Amino acid sequence: MAYPSTVKIVEVGARDGLQNEASVSTEDKIALINGLCEAGLKHIEAGAFVSPKWVPQMADSLAVINGVSVAQDVSLSALTPNLKGAEAALTANIKEFAIFTAASETFTQKNINCSIEQSIDRFKNVMELAQQHDVKVRGYVSCVLGCPYEGDIEPEAVLRVCKQLLALGCYEISLGDTVGVGTPNKVKSLISLLLQHIPADKLAVHFHDTYGQALANIHSALELGIATIDSAVAGLGGCPYAQGASGNVATEDVIYLLQGLGIDPQIDLERLAKAGWTICRALNKPPVSKVSLALQAKCSS
Amino acid sequence: MAYPSTVKIVEVGARDGLQNEASVSTEDKIALINGLCEAGLKHIEAGAFVSPKWVPQMADSLAVINGVSVAQDVSLSALTPNLKGAEAALTANIKEFAIFTAASETFTQKNINCSIEQSIDRFKNVMELAQQHDVKVRGYVSCVLGCPYEGDIEPEAVLRVCKQLLALGCYEISLGDTVGVGTPNKVKSLISLLLQHIPADKLAVHFHDTYGQALANIHSALELGIATIDSAVAGLGGCPYAQGASGNVATEDVIYLLQGLGIDPQIDLERLAKAGWTICRALNKPPVSKVSLALQAKCSS
């Protein structure tokens, strides 16, 4: 039960977050990503190359990625669900592709209109293109702790998809609790099973905070040696399945946890919070991060 | 690392919560406590017998406690910092007194204007009166994981105060992370030390969620066998040290955690959330509970 000595944070606010918020300007997105870099984040999901008909919020991803000023050691990633998207992403400074499937058949059908098997087949040409251009590919698996349609999901179903994505060539799998229904016991059961087959350094947790459980779940994952955590500054994104509910766990809250545990993620928490305040002003909503609100309260007192 | 089979929830929203909110009417408070009882809560902090000059929000505690309709198996408690308060509490249907001190000398000085030692001395006559009337006394220790003035607090300092309160006759000690700065490693260090000297069934955790860490901290306490948790419906109370920041962990979020862990606290989560929505309407603020917001979103969708 020793914590990992270092933790990699994958900041998903600019993509997974803003994709589920009201539209903001290209300039606001560029300022957000620049602010995240200044706070010390090294792994930033910057956009999605998908049909603007389906996801209008991400229509300017190429302009955003071409507009940011990031240091050499920052890796920008983008969602590339198909060959067309991957080809578009290659025209920008993208070092990593992201592909998405789920551990729930019903969710996959409703979300991307195919079976899990078909979704993985579809990624083969994306993977080939990535390998030709020396681009890493990250696999996301949704609904690992529950599905809005099917309810409980068997850990074995998650293991099956993870193995397929790794066999396809993904370097890392991000385990998504898409509806935030997990609790620490379920996290431990799932991750313990996965670790019997997959090394910890190939797994990441992507936990939503819809029911307030994300940090407890992340802590349990850390205790099992998981050292990559997805999160969104200011808890951007909300929950697409319940308007008004919260979604992505806030990066600020994760950083506070890590610092408290003695794991230094080398992030400037105040700068990070400020990047969150700026994008929240553009969105005209308060940050969904208790740490951010506490820092804001201190600043204004 | 086995979870306790049952957990006692001490609902503090009507006192610790409302004490730090805008004033609401006596009727609103009565409706809140009745609603909490209907949701299944059995241990409810219902008021405080303190000077209305210091805490005007609690000036009507006697009327509130006399006005509620609670079943025989519900225990109402009240804060009784001195003999005068305890005598007043006895005139109401109070089955339990609560007394407060802290593990930080500076906090005790600034909060109740005496040393820790003096604060415990002052409770002796309250304890005698309680024993004469067969009333249980609960001891609260603030700042067990950190102090707004002193920063880190040594676990040994907490142990010392706990032992003194138990020697005085308290049947249970509630360990307060008053500023919400704790993380699970610190919780484990503190509770592991305390358990070398004090049985788990004499300890409760009272964790604030100012930095979003409360549920992770509560989960770590549960893993060590702690089976009594203080929380406030809708996260009532805020943080007295940072306006706009959150305070008490929300009962709804705790119940969701417990249910997920397979511990049935025998609380009707929807009724509980509704009691929270009602008092939040009176306070004209949204609930500070992710579970409550998610249930509200589901109800309105």
XYZ file of C-alpha atoms in Angstrom, chain A residues 4-300:
297
model
C 3.786 5.971 -6.110
C 6.751 8.330 -5.743
C 5.702 10.469 -8.705
C 2.354 10.997 -10.377
C 1.565 12.072 -13.927
C -1.446 14.360 -14.246
C -3.302 14.316 -17.572
C -5.201 17.612 -17.740
C -8.426 17.095 -19.695
C -10.214 20.392 -19.004
C -9.571 21.938 -22.408
C -11.116 18.972 -24.229
C -13.224 16.631 -22.082
C -14.131 19.659 -19.975
C -14.930 22.335 -22.561
C -16.624 19.805 -24.830
C -19.440 19.704 -22.264
C -19.610 23.415 -21.486
C -21.044 26.394 -23.373
C -18.855 27.506 -26.265
C -15.965 29.823 -25.491
C -13.728 31.668 -27.952
C -10.580 30.234 -29.521
C -8.619 32.912 -27.614
C -10.105 31.768 -24.303
C -9.067 28.180 -25.055
C -5.557 29.252 -26.008
C -5.271 31.304 -22.812
C -6.471 28.292 -20.808
C -3.898 25.906 -22.277
C -1.115 28.469 -21.915
C -2.159 28.996 -18.287
C -2.133 25.257 -17.627
C 1.390 25.033 -19.047
C 2.531 27.937 -16.882
C 1.170 26.098 -13.835
C 3.454 23.184 -14.716
C 1.153 20.692 -16.415
C 3.014 18.532 -18.941
C 0.221 16.390 -20.378
C -2.693 18.362 -21.791
C -5.658 17.126 -23.783
C -5.977 20.095 -26.114
C -8.806 19.338 -28.526
C -10.772 16.871 -30.607
C -10.761 16.227 -34.334
C -14.370 15.184 -34.677
C -17.301 16.341 -36.756
C -18.251 19.913 -35.726
C -21.829 18.809 -36.333
C -21.550 16.444 -33.360
C -19.257 18.476 -31.129
C -19.417 22.156 -32.114
C -17.367 23.156 -29.051
C -14.297 21.479 -30.562
C -14.623 22.850 -34.123
C -11.640 25.192 -33.641
C -9.229 22.584 -32.252
C -6.674 23.088 -35.041
C -6.607 26.859 -34.450
C -6.343 26.318 -30.697
C -3.434 23.887 -30.948
C -1.623 26.034 -33.490
C -2.200 29.073 -31.267
C -0.756 27.883 -27.969
C 2.822 28.480 -26.816
C 3.966 25.335 -25.094
C 7.434 24.238 -24.034
C 9.160 21.271 -25.710
C 8.470 19.001 -22.739
C 4.692 19.515 -22.873
C 2.721 16.821 -24.647
C -0.515 17.951 -26.272
C -3.019 15.235 -27.123
C -6.210 15.237 -29.138
C -9.176 12.972 -29.527
C -9.007 11.254 -32.940
C -11.925 8.863 -33.303
C -11.179 7.999 -36.945
C -8.614 8.288 -39.736
C -9.934 11.639 -40.923
C -9.556 13.076 -37.413
C -6.106 11.569 -36.993
C -4.944 13.034 -40.308
C -6.218 16.453 -39.253
C -4.481 16.131 -35.871
C -1.181 15.398 -37.630
C -1.297 18.824 -39.274
C -1.144 20.328 -35.763
C 1.570 19.889 -33.144
C -0.044 16.802 -31.606
C 2.225 14.285 -29.893
C -0.488 11.919 -28.796
C -3.787 10.615 -30.156
C -6.666 9.562 -27.935
C -9.177 6.886 -28.920
C -12.359 6.062 -27.033
C -14.397 2.985 -26.381
C -16.292 1.625 -23.376
C -16.694 -1.443 -21.213
C -20.466 -1.343 -21.726
C -22.025 -2.566 -24.995
C -25.122 -0.399 -24.573
C -23.080 2.720 -23.870
C -20.863 2.072 -26.913
C -23.933 1.597 -29.103
C -25.578 4.782 -27.868
C -22.385 6.828 -27.780
C -20.590 5.827 -30.965
C -23.184 3.668 -32.665
C -21.298 0.369 -32.881
C -20.265 -2.600 -30.732
C -17.142 -2.531 -28.554
C -15.516 -4.984 -31.002
C -16.355 -2.761 -33.982
C -15.077 0.329 -32.177
C -11.695 -1.336 -31.704
C -11.619 -2.494 -35.334
C -12.246 1.093 -36.431
C -9.160 2.268 -34.571
C -6.773 0.037 -36.555
C -6.104 2.573 -39.298
C -5.737 5.378 -36.721
C -3.134 3.224 -34.988
C -1.272 2.524 -38.247
C -1.128 6.216 -39.070
C 0.089 6.982 -35.533
C 2.859 4.388 -35.799
C 3.968 5.741 -39.182
C 4.340 9.198 -37.629
C 5.723 8.086 -34.269
C 2.678 9.407 -32.406
C 1.648 7.668 -29.174
C -1.951 6.508 -28.776
C -3.860 6.539 -25.508
C -6.939 4.366 -25.101
C -9.894 5.518 -23.043
C -12.373 3.024 -21.656
C -15.646 4.535 -20.437
C -18.046 3.090 -17.851
C -15.450 1.007 -16.006
C -17.328 1.292 -12.685
C -20.877 1.517 -13.982
C -22.961 2.448 -16.996
C -25.903 4.859 -17.177
C -27.829 2.195 -19.162
C -26.552 -1.158 -17.863
C -25.745 -0.297 -14.234
C -22.946 -2.454 -12.807
C -20.132 -3.461 -15.143
C -18.112 -6.624 -14.509
C -14.382 -5.995 -13.931
C -13.740 -8.845 -16.408
C -15.465 -6.817 -19.146
C -13.110 -3.915 -18.427
C -10.096 -6.236 -18.484
C -11.166 -7.594 -21.878
C -11.324 -4.130 -23.480
C -8.059 -3.020 -21.872
C -6.274 -6.071 -23.274
C -7.674 -5.399 -26.750
C -6.559 -1.763 -26.690
C -3.081 -2.715 -25.480
C -2.843 -5.411 -28.177
C -3.842 -2.759 -30.709
C -0.816 -0.700 -29.636
C -2.084 1.785 -27.032
C 0.715 2.749 -24.637
C -1.683 3.602 -21.795
C -5.295 2.927 -20.859
C -7.384 5.544 -19.087
C -10.081 3.928 -16.958
C -13.151 6.161 -16.986
C -15.809 6.200 -14.275
C -17.955 8.120 -16.721
C -20.969 8.521 -14.459
C -19.039 8.826 -11.196
C -20.883 5.981 -9.489
C -17.826 4.127 -8.201
C -16.760 3.846 -4.577
C -13.318 2.825 -3.262
C -14.173 -0.872 -2.766
C -15.183 -1.151 -6.427
C -12.043 0.689 -7.512
C -9.917 -1.728 -5.530
C -11.668 -4.798 -6.958
C -11.308 -3.549 -10.526
C -7.712 -2.384 -10.300
C -6.579 -5.454 -8.374
C -7.917 -7.624 -11.189
C -6.363 -5.479 -13.926
C -2.961 -5.502 -12.176
C -2.890 -9.289 -12.415
C -2.641 -8.837 -16.197
C -1.434 -5.293 -16.902
C 1.478 -3.350 -15.351
C 0.456 -0.344 -13.243
C 2.398 2.059 -15.481
C 0.061 1.289 -18.374
C -3.054 2.300 -16.411
C -4.545 5.692 -15.612
C -7.689 6.636 -13.681
C -10.223 9.071 -15.086
C -12.794 9.439 -12.332
C -15.792 11.719 -12.422
C -17.000 13.377 -9.235
C -20.740 13.277 -9.921
C -21.417 11.751 -6.497
C -18.420 13.274 -4.719
C -16.485 9.996 -4.621
C -13.649 10.797 -7.035
C -10.898 11.735 -4.579
C -11.617 8.751 -2.325
C -11.481 6.569 -5.446
C -8.252 8.171 -6.672
C -6.695 7.655 -3.255
C -7.550 3.968 -3.399
C -6.003 3.733 -6.878
C -2.837 5.452 -5.628
C -2.607 2.922 -2.810
C -2.554 0.189 -5.469
C 0.290 1.901 -7.319
C -1.609 3.690 -10.094
C 0.464 6.773 -10.920
C -1.454 8.507 -13.734
C -4.530 10.596 -12.991
C -6.823 12.418 -15.413
C -8.502 15.569 -14.121
C -9.906 18.873 -15.327
C -9.009 22.312 -13.997
C -11.968 23.860 -12.129
C -13.826 20.564 -12.599
C -14.759 21.731 -16.118
C -17.243 19.624 -18.000
C -20.196 18.861 -15.805
C -22.054 15.613 -16.292
C -23.570 15.024 -19.737
C -26.061 12.615 -18.143
C -27.415 15.014 -15.502
C -27.527 18.753 -16.158
C -26.302 20.601 -13.072
C -24.357 17.675 -11.646
C -20.571 17.672 -11.538
C -18.308 15.701 -13.839
C -14.530 15.573 -14.077
C -12.687 15.638 -10.780
C -10.974 19.010 -10.359
C -7.225 19.068 -10.936
C -6.805 21.505 -8.029
C -8.384 18.997 -5.616
C -6.192 16.170 -6.934
C -3.052 18.297 -6.557
C -4.021 19.160 -2.962
C -4.444 15.448 -2.217
C -1.083 14.566 -3.774
C 0.744 17.345 -1.950
C -0.846 16.203 1.320
C 0.292 12.635 0.641
C 3.846 13.857 0.143
C 3.812 13.251 -3.611
C 5.057 16.380 -5.367
C 3.366 16.668 -8.756
C 5.430 19.821 -9.535
C 2.378 21.941 -10.195
C 1.934 25.524 -8.982
C -1.473 25.210 -7.327
C -2.201 28.949 -7.249
C -1.337 29.437 -10.899
C -3.480 26.434 -11.733
C -6.406 27.855 -9.773
C -5.990 31.189 -11.550
C -6.131 29.468 -14.963
C -9.406 27.943 -13.738
C -10.809 31.290 -12.557
C -10.067 32.841 -15.955
C -11.860 30.178 -17.997
C -14.730 30.159 -15.473
C -15.181 33.891 -15.980
C -15.468 33.242 -19.729
C -18.031 30.509 -18.989
C -19.804 32.709 -16.420
C -19.859 29.956 -13.808
C -18.000 29.293 -10.557
C -15.218 26.690 -10.453
C -16.364 23.206 -9.415
C -13.349 22.697 -7.193
C -13.355 23.032 -3.419
C -9.657 23.897 -3.372
C -10.216 26.575 -6.003
C -13.111 28.064 -4.014
C -11.093 27.988 -0.787
C -8.153 29.743 -2.479
C -10.542 32.269 -4.029
C -12.088 32.913 -0.598
C -8.646 33.455 0.906
C -7.620 35.815 -1.895
C -10.739 37.937 -1.484
